[in-house]
mmCIF file of C-alpha atoms in Angstrom:
data_model
loop_
_atom_site.group_PDB
_atom_site.id
_atom_site.type_symbol
_atom_site.label_atom_id
_atom_site.label_comp_id
_atom_site.label_asym_id
_atom_site.label_seq_id
_atom_site.Cartn_x
_atom_site.Cartn_y
_atom_site.Cartn_z
ATOM 1 C CA MET B 30 9.112 15.709 24.797
ATOM 2 C CA THR B 31 6.749 13.642 22.705
ATOM 3 C CA VAL B 32 8.317 10.356 21.661
ATOM 4 C CA LEU B 33 7.274 9.056 18.271
ATOM 5 C CA HIS B 34 7.942 5.344 17.995
ATOM 6 C CA LEU B 35 7.901 3.883 14.497
ATOM 7 C CA THR B 36 8.411 0.163 13.977
ATOM 8 C CA PHE B 37 8.784 -1.718 10.715
ATOM 9 C CA THR B 38 10.232 -4.934 9.372
ATOM 10 C CA LEU B 39 12.961 -4.895 6.761
ATOM 11 C CA PRO B 40 13.084 -7.808 4.304
ATOM 12 C CA SER B 41 15.759 -10.432 4.814
ATOM 13 C CA GLY B 42 19.188 -9.201 3.746
ATOM 14 C CA GLN B 43 18.477 -5.489 4.327
ATOM 15 C CA THR B 44 20.272 -3.518 7.038
ATOM 16 C CA VAL B 45 20.281 0.147 8.034
ATOM 17 C CA THR B 46 23.695 1.710 7.424
ATOM 18 C CA SER B 47 23.017 5.270 8.643
ATOM 19 C CA ASP B 48 20.170 7.386 9.997
ATOM 20 C CA TRP B 49 19.377 10.991 10.925
ATOM 21 C CA ASN B 50 16.997 12.675 13.405
ATOM 22 C CA THR B 51 16.257 9.294 14.989
ATOM 23 C CA THR B 52 17.643 6.394 16.960
ATOM 24 C CA ILE B 53 17.257 3.109 15.083
ATOM 25 C CA THR B 54 17.665 -0.282 16.755
ATOM 26 C CA PRO B 55 18.471 -2.898 15.646
ATOM 27 C CA VAL B 56 19.721 -2.323 12.098
ATOM 28 C CA GLY B 57 17.898 -5.258 10.490
ATOM 29 C CA GLY B 58 14.754 -7.335 10.860
ATOM 30 C CA GLN B 59 12.138 -5.729 13.134
ATOM 31 C CA VAL B 60 13.397 -2.134 13.385
ATOM 32 C CA SER B 61 12.469 0.474 16.000
ATOM 33 C CA ALA B 62 12.921 4.202 15.271
ATOM 34 C CA LYS B 63 12.431 6.929 17.895
ATOM 35 C CA ASN B 64 12.771 10.663 17.346
ATOM 36 C CA LEU B 65 15.571 12.529 19.111
ATOM 37 C CA SER B 66 14.992 15.268 21.701
ATOM 38 C CA TYR B 67 15.815 18.056 19.218
ATOM 39 C CA SER B 68 13.182 16.753 16.756
ATOM 40 C CA ASP B 69 10.257 17.056 19.193
ATOM 41 C CA PRO B 70 7.026 17.684 17.216
ATOM 42 C CA THR B 71 4.997 19.079 20.146
ATOM 43 C CA ALA B 72 5.145 22.784 19.215
ATOM 44 C CA PRO B 73 1.939 24.175 17.656
ATOM 45 C CA GLY B 74 1.967 23.180 13.995
ATOM 46 C CA GLY B 75 5.075 21.136 14.695
ATOM 47 C CA SER B 76 6.342 18.253 12.653
ATOM 48 C CA THR B 77 9.320 15.983 12.566
ATOM 49 C CA SER B 78 11.078 13.889 9.985
ATOM 50 C CA PHE B 79 13.759 11.270 9.914
ATOM 51 C CA GLY B 80 15.525 9.195 7.373
ATOM 52 C CA PHE B 81 17.811 6.276 6.950
ATOM 53 C CA GLN B 82 19.934 4.587 4.346
ATOM 54 C CA ALA B 83 20.078 0.834 4.002
ATOM 55 C CA ASN B 84 21.827 -1.759 1.917
ATOM 56 C CA HIS B 85 20.646 -5.107 0.691
ATOM 57 C CA THR B 86 21.991 -8.382 -0.592
ATOM 58 C CA GLY B 87 19.593 -8.778 -3.503
ATOM 59 C CA ASN B 88 16.226 -8.253 -1.817
ATOM 60 C CA ALA B 89 15.152 -4.647 -2.505
ATOM 61 C CA GLY B 90 11.573 -5.155 -1.244
ATOM 62 C CA ALA B 91 9.715 -2.551 0.793
ATOM 63 C CA ALA B 92 9.451 -2.567 4.569
ATOM 64 C CA THR B 93 6.363 -4.250 6.044
ATOM 65 C CA GLN B 94 4.435 -4.274 9.346
ATOM 66 C CA ILE B 95 4.749 -0.503 9.779
ATOM 67 C CA SER B 96 3.308 0.988 13.007
ATOM 68 C CA LEU B 97 3.423 4.423 14.641
ATOM 69 C CA ASN B 98 3.104 4.422 18.442
ATOM 70 C CA GLY B 99 1.543 0.949 18.222
ATOM 71 C CA THR B 100 -1.060 1.838 15.578
ATOM 72 C CA PRO B 101 -0.657 -0.060 12.282
ATOM 73 C CA CYS B 102 -0.059 2.141 9.233
ATOM 74 C CA THR B 103 -1.176 1.534 5.677
ATOM 75 C CA THR B 104 0.981 2.165 2.665
ATOM 76 C CA GLY B 105 -0.141 3.366 -0.723
#
């Protein structure tokens, strides 16, 4: 299985309340998301997706410091 490891930082006051197709730890601050065994993207033309829901206490800002397998990502 190929493990995709996404990391990102949630703004202060935001916490993950639920997720799907991934394991997310911890639920706030610097977050780590890894795909589950059944969402392995290694098949030819394969892909995977995941999602999460979060709540906030007034700070609805976007996540920052996003990386995939240690490589920084840019946002548009």
